mmCIF file of C-alpha atoms in Angstrom:
data_model
loop_
_atom_site.group_PDB
_atom_site.id
_atom_site.type_symbol
_atom_site.label_atom_id
_atom_site.label_comp_id
_atom_site.label_asym_id
_atom_site.label_seq_id
_atom_site.Cartn_x
_atom_site.Cartn_y
_atom_site.Cartn_z
ATOM 1 C CA MET A 21 -111.507 37.974 -54.012
ATOM 2 C CA THR A 22 -108.964 39.301 -56.473
ATOM 3 C CA ILE A 23 -106.167 37.152 -57.872
ATOM 4 C CA ALA A 24 -103.718 39.254 -55.814
ATOM 5 C CA ASP A 25 -105.514 38.538 -52.670
ATOM 6 C CA ARG A 26 -105.133 34.792 -53.158
ATOM 7 C CA TRP A 27 -101.435 35.156 -52.555
ATOM 8 C CA LEU A 28 -101.624 37.153 -49.359
ATOM 9 C CA LEU A 29 -100.458 35.521 -46.109
ATOM 10 C CA PRO A 30 -102.215 36.176 -42.836
ATOM 11 C CA ASP A 31 -100.690 38.921 -40.639
ATOM 12 C CA GLY A 32 -97.644 37.615 -38.780
ATOM 13 C CA MET A 33 -97.178 34.541 -40.986
ATOM 14 C CA ASP A 34 -94.156 34.518 -43.251
ATOM 15 C CA GLU A 35 -92.561 32.197 -45.726
ATOM 16 C CA VAL A 36 -88.932 31.333 -45.965
ATOM 17 C CA LEU A 37 -87.306 31.489 -49.390
ATOM 18 C CA PRO A 38 -83.859 30.550 -50.769
ATOM 19 C CA PRO A 39 -81.208 31.187 -49.670
ATOM 20 C CA GLN A 40 -82.456 31.924 -46.122
ATOM 21 C CA ALA A 41 -84.122 28.519 -45.999
ATOM 22 C CA SER A 42 -80.884 26.761 -46.526
ATOM 23 C CA ARG A 43 -79.217 28.953 -43.874
ATOM 24 C CA MET A 44 -81.878 27.962 -41.452
ATOM 25 C CA GLU A 45 -81.432 24.224 -42.163
ATOM 26 C CA GLU A 46 -77.668 24.563 -41.865
ATOM 27 C CA LEU A 47 -78.100 26.250 -38.527
ATOM 28 C CA ARG A 48 -80.658 23.771 -37.338
ATOM 29 C CA ARG A 49 -78.259 20.921 -37.988
ATOM 30 C CA ALA A 50 -75.333 22.848 -36.316
ATOM 31 C CA LEU A 51 -77.404 23.556 -33.149
ATOM 32 C CA LEU A 52 -78.785 20.006 -32.808
ATOM 33 C CA ASP A 53 -75.256 18.637 -33.297
ATOM 34 C CA LEU A 54 -74.137 21.081 -30.567
ATOM 35 C CA TYR A 55 -76.800 19.877 -28.239
ATOM 36 C CA TYR A 56 -75.935 16.240 -29.012
ATOM 37 C CA VAL A 57 -72.236 16.633 -27.978
ATOM 38 C CA TRP A 58 -73.469 18.276 -24.661
ATOM 39 C CA GLY A 59 -75.523 15.097 -24.012
ATOM 40 C CA TYR A 60 -78.983 16.278 -25.100
ATOM 41 C CA ASP A 61 -81.364 13.907 -26.912
ATOM 42 C CA GLN A 62 -83.653 15.166 -29.589
ATOM 43 C CA VAL A 63 -87.459 14.852 -29.316
ATOM 44 C CA MET A 64 -90.207 15.754 -31.859
ATOM 45 C CA PRO A 65 -93.481 16.833 -30.197
ATOM 46 C CA PRO A 66 -96.752 16.739 -32.091
ATOM 47 C CA PRO A 67 -98.057 19.983 -33.627
ATOM 48 C CA VAL A 68 -101.422 19.562 -31.898
ATOM 49 C CA GLU A 69 -102.358 18.194 -28.376
ATOM 50 C CA PHE A 70 -105.392 18.182 -26.088
ATOM 51 C CA LEU A 71 -105.645 21.573 -24.343
ATOM 52 C CA ASP A 72 -105.647 20.123 -20.748
ATOM 53 C CA SER A 73 -102.111 18.881 -21.260
ATOM 54 C CA LEU A 74 -100.896 21.497 -23.626
ATOM 55 C CA LEU A 75 -101.583 24.352 -21.251
ATOM 56 C CA THR A 76 -100.709 22.638 -17.983
ATOM 57 C CA GLY A 77 -98.873 24.929 -15.605
ATOM 58 C CA THR A 78 -98.337 27.670 -18.137
ATOM 59 C CA GLY A 79 -100.815 30.266 -17.001
ATOM 60 C CA THR A 80 -102.975 32.611 -19.059
ATOM 61 C CA ASP A 81 -100.311 34.017 -21.341
ATOM 62 C CA LEU A 82 -99.916 30.813 -23.420
ATOM 63 C CA ASP A 83 -103.629 30.135 -23.274
ATOM 64 C CA LEU A 84 -104.221 33.503 -25.175
ATOM 65 C CA GLN A 85 -101.512 32.552 -27.687
ATOM 66 C CA THR A 86 -102.964 29.144 -28.452
ATOM 67 C CA PHE A 87 -105.100 28.472 -31.557
ATOM 68 C CA LYS A 88 -107.914 26.123 -30.452
ATOM 69 C CA LEU A 89 -109.920 23.538 -32.415
ATOM 70 C CA THR A 90 -112.218 20.660 -31.714
ATOM 71 C CA ASP A 91 -111.110 17.084 -32.282
ATOM 72 C CA GLN A 92 -113.593 15.521 -34.609
ATOM 73 C CA LEU A 93 -112.867 12.094 -33.262
ATOM 74 C CA THR A 94 -113.459 12.760 -29.475
ATOM 75 C CA GLY A 95 -115.125 16.141 -29.360
ATOM 76 C CA ARG A 96 -112.387 17.352 -27.013
ATOM 77 C CA MET A 97 -110.686 20.714 -27.357
ATOM 78 C CA MET A 98 -107.184 20.694 -28.850
ATOM 79 C CA GLY A 99 -104.596 23.382 -29.370
ATOM 80 C CA ALA A 100 -101.882 24.032 -31.842
ATOM 81 C CA SER A 101 -98.515 24.213 -30.002
ATOM 82 C CA ALA A 102 -97.557 27.841 -29.295
ATOM 83 C CA ASP A 103 -94.566 26.777 -27.090
ATOM 84 C CA VAL A 104 -92.719 23.534 -27.088
ATOM 85 C CA THR A 105 -91.496 23.669 -23.462
ATOM 86 C CA PRO A 106 -94.755 22.335 -21.860
ATOM 87 C CA GLN A 107 -94.838 19.499 -24.363
ATOM 88 C CA VAL A 108 -91.233 18.537 -23.624
ATOM 89 C CA ALA A 109 -92.073 18.593 -19.869
ATOM 90 C CA ARG A 110 -95.025 16.194 -20.541
ATOM 91 C CA MET A 111 -92.700 13.874 -22.476
ATOM 92 C CA ASP A 112 -90.224 13.811 -19.559
ATOM 93 C CA ALA A 113 -92.830 13.245 -16.956
ATOM 94 C CA HIS A 114 -95.242 10.908 -18.797
ATOM 95 C CA SER A 115 -93.625 9.353 -21.896
ATOM 96 C CA LEU A 116 -89.982 8.818 -20.919
ATOM 97 C CA LYS A 117 -90.150 8.481 -17.152
ATOM 98 C CA ARG A 118 -86.370 8.265 -16.945
ATOM 99 C CA GLN A 119 -84.629 8.362 -13.514
ATOM 100 C CA GLY A 120 -82.011 11.122 -12.723
ATOM 101 C CA PRO A 121 -81.230 14.079 -14.925
ATOM 102 C CA VAL A 122 -82.714 14.132 -18.381
ATOM 103 C CA ARG A 123 -81.453 16.371 -21.173
ATOM 104 C CA LEU A 124 -83.792 16.946 -24.120
ATOM 105 C CA CYS A 125 -83.546 19.234 -27.220
ATOM 106 C CA TYR A 126 -85.943 20.046 -30.044
ATOM 107 C CA CYS A 127 -86.526 22.141 -33.144
ATOM 108 C CA ALA A 128 -90.200 22.489 -34.148
ATOM 109 C CA ASN A 129 -92.641 24.916 -35.857
ATOM 110 C CA VAL A 130 -95.077 26.530 -33.463
ATOM 111 C CA LEU A 131 -98.185 28.629 -34.164
ATOM 112 C CA ARG A 132 -99.306 31.668 -32.143
ATOM 113 C CA ALA A 133 -102.636 33.510 -32.162
ATOM 114 C CA LYS A 134 -100.874 36.782 -32.128
ATOM 115 C CA ALA A 135 -97.394 38.038 -32.832
ATOM 116 C CA ASP A 136 -95.025 37.674 -29.879
ATOM 117 C CA GLN A 137 -93.809 41.214 -29.014
ATOM 118 C CA HIS A 138 -90.481 39.724 -27.884
ATOM 119 C CA GLN A 139 -89.971 37.229 -30.730
ATOM 120 C CA GLY A 140 -91.535 38.616 -33.911
ATOM 121 C CA GLY A 141 -94.084 36.660 -35.970
ATOM 122 C CA ARG A 142 -96.797 34.104 -35.314
ATOM 123 C CA SER A 143 -95.043 31.162 -36.758
ATOM 124 C CA PRO A 144 -91.567 30.885 -35.165
ATOM 125 C CA VAL A 145 -89.340 27.795 -35.585
ATOM 126 C CA GLN A 146 -88.638 27.169 -31.951
ATOM 127 C CA VAL A 147 -85.336 25.549 -31.033
ATOM 128 C CA GLY A 148 -84.165 24.942 -27.447
ATOM 129 C CA VAL A 149 -83.174 22.495 -24.695
ATOM 130 C CA GLU A 150 -84.638 21.435 -21.383
ATOM 131 C CA LEU A 151 -82.817 19.825 -18.488
ATOM 132 C CA PHE A 152 -84.999 17.873 -16.035
ATOM 133 C CA GLY A 153 -84.323 16.255 -12.711
ATOM 134 C CA HIS A 154 -81.687 18.456 -11.136
ATOM 135 C CA ALA A 155 -82.481 21.400 -8.862
ATOM 136 C CA GLY A 156 -78.917 22.524 -8.280
ATOM 137 C CA LEU A 157 -77.038 25.536 -9.583
ATOM 138 C CA GLU A 158 -74.958 23.377 -11.859
ATOM 139 C CA ALA A 159 -78.008 22.698 -14.081
ATOM 140 C CA ASP A 160 -78.808 26.401 -14.446
ATOM 141 C CA SER A 161 -75.169 27.209 -15.172
ATOM 142 C CA GLU A 162 -75.107 24.474 -17.959
ATOM 143 C CA ILE A 163 -78.269 25.967 -19.558
ATOM 144 C CA LEU A 164 -76.850 29.497 -19.454
ATOM 145 C CA ARG A 165 -73.610 28.414 -20.991
ATOM 146 C CA LEU A 166 -75.385 26.344 -23.583
ATOM 147 C CA ALA A 167 -77.601 29.281 -24.534
ATOM 148 C CA LEU A 168 -74.558 31.545 -25.109
ATOM 149 C CA ALA A 169 -72.829 28.726 -27.080
ATOM 150 C CA SER A 170 -75.918 28.574 -29.238
ATOM 151 C CA LEU A 171 -75.872 32.282 -29.978
ATOM 152 C CA THR A 172 -72.104 32.094 -30.659
ATOM 153 C CA ALA A 173 -72.636 29.199 -33.164
ATOM 154 C CA ALA A 174 -75.289 31.283 -34.863
ATOM 155 C CA GLY A 175 -72.848 34.150 -35.442
ATOM 156 C CA ALA A 176 -73.498 36.474 -32.499
ATOM 157 C CA ARG A 177 -70.340 38.323 -31.488
ATOM 158 C CA GLU A 178 -71.535 40.792 -28.833
ATOM 159 C CA ILE A 179 -73.996 39.194 -26.359
ATOM 160 C CA HIS A 180 -75.670 41.076 -23.499
ATOM 161 C CA LEU A 181 -77.101 38.736 -20.956
ATOM 162 C CA ALA A 182 -79.888 40.011 -18.547
ATOM 163 C CA LEU A 183 -80.227 37.894 -15.394
ATOM 164 C CA GLY A 184 -83.012 37.885 -12.743
ATOM 165 C CA HIS A 185 -84.555 35.634 -10.178
ATOM 166 C CA ILE A 186 -88.286 35.272 -9.762
ATOM 167 C CA GLY A 187 -87.827 33.844 -6.265
ATOM 168 C CA ILE A 188 -86.920 37.240 -4.850
ATOM 169 C CA PHE A 189 -90.359 38.778 -5.539
ATOM 170 C CA ARG A 190 -92.172 35.529 -4.564
ATOM 171 C CA SER A 191 -90.372 35.512 -1.174
ATOM 172 C CA LEU A 192 -91.289 39.090 -0.423
ATOM 173 C CA VAL A 193 -94.913 38.460 -1.394
ATOM 174 C CA GLU A 194 -95.064 35.492 0.924
ATOM 175 C CA ALA A 195 -93.398 37.470 3.786
ATOM 176 C CA ALA A 196 -95.892 40.329 3.355
ATOM 177 C CA GLY A 197 -98.861 37.866 3.389
ATOM 178 C CA LEU A 198 -100.308 39.267 0.107
ATOM 179 C CA ASP A 199 -103.307 37.539 -1.435
ATOM 180 C CA GLY A 200 -103.573 37.040 -5.112
ATOM 181 C CA ASP A 201 -105.274 40.358 -5.858
ATOM 182 C CA ARG A 202 -102.843 42.528 -3.941
ATOM 183 C CA GLU A 203 -99.875 40.517 -5.411
ATOM 184 C CA ALA A 204 -101.216 41.132 -8.872
ATOM 185 C CA LEU A 205 -101.460 44.951 -8.247
ATOM 186 C CA ILE A 206 -97.865 45.249 -7.145
ATOM 187 C CA PHE A 207 -96.752 42.843 -9.887
ATOM 188 C CA ASP A 208 -98.286 45.071 -12.553
ATOM 189 C CA ALA A 209 -96.620 48.195 -11.145
ATOM 190 C CA LEU A 210 -93.218 46.476 -11.216
ATOM 191 C CA ALA A 211 -93.791 45.078 -14.742
ATOM 192 C CA LEU A 212 -94.655 48.635 -15.945
ATOM 193 C CA LYS A 213 -91.525 50.046 -14.363
ATOM 194 C CA SER A 214 -93.639 52.731 -12.812
ATOM 195 C CA PRO A 215 -92.155 54.092 -9.513
ATOM 196 C CA GLY A 216 -95.099 56.265 -8.714
ATOM 197 C CA GLN A 217 -97.625 53.499 -9.226
ATOM 198 C CA LEU A 218 -95.505 51.070 -7.374
ATOM 199 C CA ALA A 219 -95.114 53.426 -4.388
ATOM 200 C CA ALA A 220 -98.856 53.984 -4.259
ATOM 201 C CA ARG A 221 -99.736 50.334 -4.352
ATOM 202 C CA VAL A 222 -97.091 49.340 -1.888
ATOM 203 C CA SER A 223 -98.206 52.020 0.523
ATOM 204 C CA GLU A 224 -101.785 50.765 0.251
ATOM 205 C CA HIS A 225 -101.197 47.054 0.480
ATOM 206 C CA VAL A 226 -97.995 46.358 2.404
ATOM 207 C CA ALA A 227 -98.345 47.041 6.078
ATOM 208 C CA ASP A 228 -94.797 46.166 7.268
ATOM 209 C CA PRO A 229 -92.516 49.310 6.576
ATOM 210 C CA ALA A 230 -89.350 47.280 6.172
ATOM 211 C CA LEU A 231 -91.024 45.019 3.607
ATOM 212 C CA ALA A 232 -92.539 48.013 1.852
ATOM 213 C CA ASP A 233 -89.026 49.454 1.429
ATOM 214 C CA MET A 234 -87.874 46.168 -0.063
ATOM 215 C CA PHE A 235 -90.703 46.164 -2.715
ATOM 216 C CA LEU A 236 -89.761 49.732 -3.661
ATOM 217 C CA ALA A 237 -86.083 48.750 -3.863
ATOM 218 C CA LEU A 238 -86.894 46.017 -6.398
ATOM 219 C CA GLY A 239 -87.944 48.668 -8.918
ATOM 220 C CA GLU A 240 -84.504 50.312 -8.582
ATOM 221 C CA LEU A 241 -82.307 47.269 -8.437
ATOM 222 C CA HIS A 242 -81.076 46.940 -11.992
ATOM 223 C CA GLY A 243 -77.697 47.444 -13.573
ATOM 224 C CA ASP A 244 -74.292 45.807 -13.587
ATOM 225 C CA ALA A 245 -72.787 43.386 -11.025
ATOM 226 C CA SER A 246 -72.621 46.016 -8.326
ATOM 227 C CA ILE A 247 -76.431 45.795 -8.085
ATOM 228 C CA LEU A 248 -76.021 42.458 -6.263
ATOM 229 C CA ASP A 249 -74.073 44.146 -3.516
ATOM 230 C CA GLU A 250 -76.593 46.947 -3.297
ATOM 231 C CA ALA A 251 -79.380 44.451 -3.135
ATOM 232 C CA ARG A 252 -77.854 42.623 -0.157
ATOM 233 C CA GLU A 253 -77.782 45.915 1.644
ATOM 234 C CA ARG A 254 -81.302 46.998 0.768
ATOM 235 C CA LEU A 255 -82.827 43.602 1.217
ATOM 236 C CA ALA A 256 -80.890 42.715 4.340
ATOM 237 C CA GLY A 257 -83.968 41.990 6.434
ATOM 238 C CA ALA A 258 -85.608 39.820 3.763
ATOM 239 C CA PRO A 259 -86.202 36.059 4.189
ATOM 240 C CA VAL A 260 -83.055 33.780 3.776
ATOM 241 C CA SER A 261 -84.448 32.637 0.421
ATOM 242 C CA VAL A 262 -83.725 36.154 -0.977
ATOM 243 C CA THR A 263 -80.132 36.007 0.072
ATOM 244 C CA ALA A 264 -79.877 32.549 -1.554
ATOM 245 C CA ALA A 265 -81.314 33.915 -4.730
ATOM 246 C CA LEU A 266 -78.716 36.678 -4.837
ATOM 247 C CA ASP A 267 -75.934 34.195 -4.213
ATOM 248 C CA GLN A 268 -77.154 32.044 -7.055
ATOM 249 C CA LEU A 269 -77.193 35.058 -9.398
ATOM 250 C CA GLU A 270 -73.584 35.879 -8.434
ATOM 251 C CA ALA A 271 -72.430 32.289 -8.886
ATOM 252 C CA LEU A 272 -74.071 32.062 -12.286
ATOM 253 C CA SER A 273 -72.540 35.279 -13.493
ATOM 254 C CA GLN A 274 -69.093 34.074 -12.514
ATOM 255 C CA ALA A 275 -69.774 30.750 -14.348
ATOM 256 C CA VAL A 276 -70.737 32.690 -17.468
ATOM 257 C CA LEU A 277 -67.798 35.020 -17.389
ATOM 258 C CA ALA A 278 -65.411 32.080 -16.888
ATOM 259 C CA HIS A 279 -66.417 30.804 -20.339
ATOM 260 C CA PHE A 280 -67.798 33.645 -22.414
ATOM 261 C CA ASP A 281 -67.116 37.272 -22.962
ATOM 262 C CA ALA A 282 -70.574 38.536 -22.438
ATOM 263 C CA SER A 283 -71.930 41.757 -21.007
ATOM 264 C CA LEU A 284 -74.036 41.068 -17.904
ATOM 265 C CA TYR A 285 -77.010 43.076 -16.620
ATOM 266 C CA PHE A 286 -79.141 42.251 -13.565
ATOM 267 C CA ASP A 287 -82.799 43.272 -13.106
ATOM 268 C CA LEU A 288 -84.409 42.078 -9.862
ATOM 269 C CA ALA A 289 -87.863 43.428 -10.913
ATOM 270 C CA GLU A 290 -87.860 41.474 -14.187
ATOM 271 C CA LEU A 291 -91.016 39.229 -13.832
ATOM 272 C CA ARG A 292 -91.422 37.874 -17.362
ATOM 273 C CA GLY A 293 -93.014 34.460 -17.241
ATOM 274 C CA TYR A 294 -93.966 34.884 -13.582
ATOM 275 C CA GLN A 295 -96.764 32.366 -13.744
ATOM 276 C CA TYR A 296 -94.450 29.440 -14.524
ATOM 277 C CA HIS A 297 -90.847 30.479 -13.668
ATOM 278 C CA THR A 298 -89.684 29.469 -10.188
ATOM 279 C CA GLY A 299 -86.082 30.653 -10.009
ATOM 280 C CA MET A 300 -83.317 32.053 -12.232
ATOM 281 C CA MET A 301 -84.464 33.715 -15.435
ATOM 282 C CA PHE A 302 -82.397 35.142 -18.279
ATOM 283 C CA ALA A 303 -82.640 36.837 -21.676
ATOM 284 C CA ALA A 304 -79.832 37.225 -24.170
ATOM 285 C CA TYR A 305 -79.716 40.210 -26.477
ATOM 286 C CA VAL A 306 -77.566 41.084 -29.537
ATOM 287 C CA PRO A 307 -77.025 44.617 -30.950
ATOM 288 C CA GLY A 308 -79.401 45.343 -33.840
ATOM 289 C CA TYR A 309 -82.327 43.438 -32.315
ATOM 290 C CA GLY A 310 -84.876 45.081 -29.982
ATOM 291 C CA HIS A 311 -85.870 41.827 -28.268
ATOM 292 C CA ALA A 312 -84.205 38.800 -26.778
ATOM 293 C CA LEU A 313 -82.863 36.213 -29.132
ATOM 294 C CA ALA A 314 -82.739 33.617 -26.383
ATOM 295 C CA LYS A 315 -84.684 33.434 -23.139
ATOM 296 C CA GLY A 316 -85.257 30.859 -20.404
ATOM 297 C CA GLY A 317 -84.792 29.928 -16.815
ATOM 298 C CA ARG A 318 -86.020 27.556 -14.142
ATOM 299 C CA TYR A 319 -89.589 26.214 -14.134
ATOM 300 C CA ASP A 320 -89.756 23.481 -11.533
ATOM 301 C CA ASP A 321 -92.759 21.093 -11.111
ATOM 302 C CA THR A 322 -94.350 21.662 -14.493
ATOM 303 C CA GLY A 323 -94.783 17.899 -14.769
ATOM 304 C CA ARG A 324 -96.782 17.726 -11.503
ATOM 305 C CA ALA A 325 -100.062 17.605 -13.460
ATOM 306 C CA PHE A 326 -98.699 14.397 -15.196
ATOM 307 C CA GLY A 327 -98.026 12.826 -11.844
ATOM 308 C CA ARG A 328 -94.264 13.511 -11.711
ATOM 309 C CA ALA A 329 -93.070 16.838 -10.379
ATOM 310 C CA ARG A 330 -89.479 17.394 -11.496
ATOM 311 C CA PRO A 331 -87.044 20.239 -11.286
ATOM 312 C CA ALA A 332 -86.572 21.778 -14.777
ATOM 313 C CA THR A 333 -84.546 24.485 -16.489
ATOM 314 C CA GLY A 334 -84.074 25.452 -20.143
ATOM 315 C CA PHE A 335 -84.199 28.039 -22.859
ATOM 316 C CA SER A 336 -85.674 28.586 -26.309
ATOM 317 C CA MET A 337 -84.938 30.610 -29.415
ATOM 318 C CA ASP A 338 -86.472 31.419 -32.842
ATOM 319 C CA LEU A 339 -84.424 29.757 -35.594
ATOM 320 C CA LYS A 340 -85.651 32.260 -38.116
ATOM 321 C CA GLN A 341 -84.200 35.114 -36.162
ATOM 322 C CA LEU A 342 -80.959 33.308 -35.388
ATOM 323 C CA ALA A 343 -80.412 32.611 -39.116
ATOM 324 C CA SER A 344 -80.276 36.347 -39.724
ATOM 325 C CA LEU A 345 -77.307 36.771 -37.365
ATOM 326 C CA ALA A 346 -74.593 35.609 -39.690
ATOM 327 C CA ALA A 347 -73.674 37.158 -43.015
ATOM 328 C CA ALA A 348 -75.351 35.502 -46.004
ATOM 329 C CA SER A 349 -73.695 32.288 -47.154
ATOM 330 C CA PRO A 350 -72.009 32.392 -50.582
ATOM 331 C CA ALA A 351 -73.968 31.034 -53.512
ATOM 332 C CA PRO A 352 -73.767 27.277 -53.682
ATOM 333 C CA SER A 353 -71.128 25.808 -56.058
ATOM 334 C CA SER A 354 -73.248 23.972 -58.622
ATOM 335 C CA ILE A 355 -72.620 22.193 -61.947
ATOM 336 C CA TRP A 356 -74.894 22.566 -64.992
ATOM 337 C CA ALA A 357 -75.624 19.504 -67.005
ATOM 338 C CA PRO A 358 -77.247 19.541 -70.476
ATOM 339 C CA SER A 359 -80.536 17.844 -71.343
ATOM 340 C CA THR A 360 -79.738 14.548 -73.016
ATOM 341 C CA ASP A 361 -80.489 10.900 -72.846
ATOM 342 C CA ASP A 362 -76.789 10.098 -73.005
ATOM 343 C CA GLU A 363 -76.290 7.248 -70.552
ATOM 344 C CA SER A 364 -72.674 8.214 -69.908
ATOM 345 C CA LEU A 365 -73.850 11.698 -68.837
ATOM 346 C CA GLN A 366 -76.196 10.218 -66.320
ATOM 347 C CA THR A 367 -73.429 7.986 -65.006
ATOM 348 C CA ALA A 368 -71.151 11.074 -64.595
ATOM 349 C CA ILE A 369 -73.924 13.038 -62.874
ATOM 350 C CA ASP A 370 -74.616 10.196 -60.478
ATOM 351 C CA ALA A 371 -70.831 9.921 -59.551
ATOM 352 C CA LEU A 372 -70.565 13.728 -58.941
ATOM 353 C CA ARG A 373 -73.716 13.685 -56.711
ATOM 354 C CA ARG A 374 -72.284 10.743 -54.642
ATOM 355 C CA GLN A 375 -69.258 12.997 -54.111
ATOM 356 C CA GLY A 376 -71.504 15.740 -52.648
ATOM 357 C CA GLU A 377 -71.518 17.903 -55.791
ATOM 358 C CA ARG A 378 -74.664 19.825 -56.565
ATOM 359 C CA VAL A 379 -75.652 19.008 -60.176
ATOM 360 C CA ILE A 380 -78.606 20.720 -61.837
ATOM 361 C CA GLN A 381 -79.672 19.078 -65.135
ATOM 362 C CA ALA A 382 -81.482 21.039 -67.755
ATOM 363 C CA LEU A 383 -84.984 19.856 -68.781
ATOM 364 C CA PRO A 384 -86.044 19.551 -72.452
ATOM 365 C CA GLY A 385 -86.956 22.941 -73.871
ATOM 366 C CA GLN A 386 -85.545 24.919 -70.859
ATOM 367 C CA ARG A 387 -84.430 28.393 -71.895
ATOM 368 C CA THR A 388 -82.805 29.627 -68.648
ATOM 369 C CA GLU A 389 -79.063 29.867 -68.511
ATOM 370 C CA PRO A 390 -76.694 28.037 -66.070
ATOM 371 C CA ALA A 391 -75.733 31.309 -64.268
ATOM 372 C CA GLU A 392 -79.377 31.918 -63.413
ATOM 373 C CA HIS A 393 -79.313 28.758 -61.347
ATOM 374 C CA ASP A 394 -76.121 29.714 -59.442
ATOM 375 C CA CYS A 395 -74.019 27.367 -61.423
ATOM 376 C CA ASP A 396 -70.231 28.048 -61.692
ATOM 377 C CA ARG A 397 -69.444 25.051 -63.851
ATOM 378 C CA ARG A 398 -70.943 22.917 -66.568
ATOM 379 C CA LEU A 399 -70.474 19.347 -67.719
ATOM 380 C CA GLU A 400 -68.873 19.092 -71.193
ATOM 381 C CA PHE A 401 -67.879 16.046 -73.180
ATOM 382 C CA ILE A 402 -64.104 16.346 -73.469
ATOM 383 C CA ASP A 403 -61.642 13.646 -74.529
ATOM 384 C CA GLY A 404 -64.235 10.913 -74.517
ATOM 385 C CA ARG A 405 -65.833 11.667 -71.058
ATOM 386 C CA TRP A 406 -68.029 14.226 -69.289
ATOM 387 C CA GLN A 407 -66.027 16.682 -67.270
ATOM 388 C CA PRO A 408 -66.858 19.802 -65.202
ATOM 389 C CA THR A 409 -65.432 23.004 -66.679
ATOM 390 C CA ALA A 410 -65.541 26.535 -65.460
ATOM 391 C CA LEU A 411 -68.634 28.465 -66.528
ATOM 392 C CA THR A 412 -67.723 31.508 -68.647
ATOM 393 C CA ARG A 413 -69.800 34.008 -70.475
ATOM 394 C CA GLU A 414 -69.212 32.050 -73.700
ATOM 395 C CA THR A 415 -70.156 28.623 -72.210
ATOM 396 C CA SER A 416 -73.252 30.050 -70.452
ATOM 397 C CA ALA A 417 -74.774 31.083 -73.813
#
């Protein structure tokens, strides 16, 4: 191994340097404060858990993303958290056991076995909220509005919101009596957005002509709000649960537009997260990014494995990506202090720091100049006391 190789990071792993690290921390505080005033309590899940709880109700996607290791104390398999949502669901169901609606928020590092095609690298800083214990539209509306408020707080100015509802496809599958294998074949065709493949598989596996037409319609039902009216026509003979899902999407879109100037897009064939989503789903996009910056939806009953099935809805984001939305913050205003054992200087430095000033004191033998440390002032002994003065070319020498 060469010396250069020792500094290489694994593919998909990245480090955060100044000033981006400061921007991330500033945004983390702003978002957690935002969630606090909306009534959300912060939790801090562990970085590693036993697999049988970490992967409960999440399907194979998260399993493939999870780094696995053996607990040397028990011999049981553990996993590094690749998604905080299942952990927060466990905390609601097992650790907190509160009655009624419970609002929780978090900001935690996660680790993924491979880069997420939608959210960049393998080590995101996941920030988000979860609302448990309420199955009504009001909870979904709150989550949607809070997601948009989060993006706005991060600096997004043009938000495109894509809405879907997993219940529409599930209802058609149930009405058609499809088993798991046939369901998977049609699911794959819809996910690939392949009309030809979808038509072939529907023709082969869906006997009812009316239901077959509805499956084919799903692949075409995407666009602006007019799609909901078209969907009501083309899915008129579907189970009542389909009509209810369309009504929910319309109500949610109206709730969003009442509070935010967002561009809405509907896709009734969007099946991302199909294995755990149970209702409304959404993804929020911002120009310049080829993937969603916020995504979420309803995922009821995830806590069932912990003995407490609860309605649940929420969203998550990657703090690293959010921090890149806003323009870079100006360099910090800092004060340079000389290296000396003068007690009066230390007293002056302590007083400035208590006032919130950033004071950088030189160390003995240090050769770098104040400007190299983003200092715009320096402490000088004037009229019998140490005072900050503007840093000029002359004083920086």
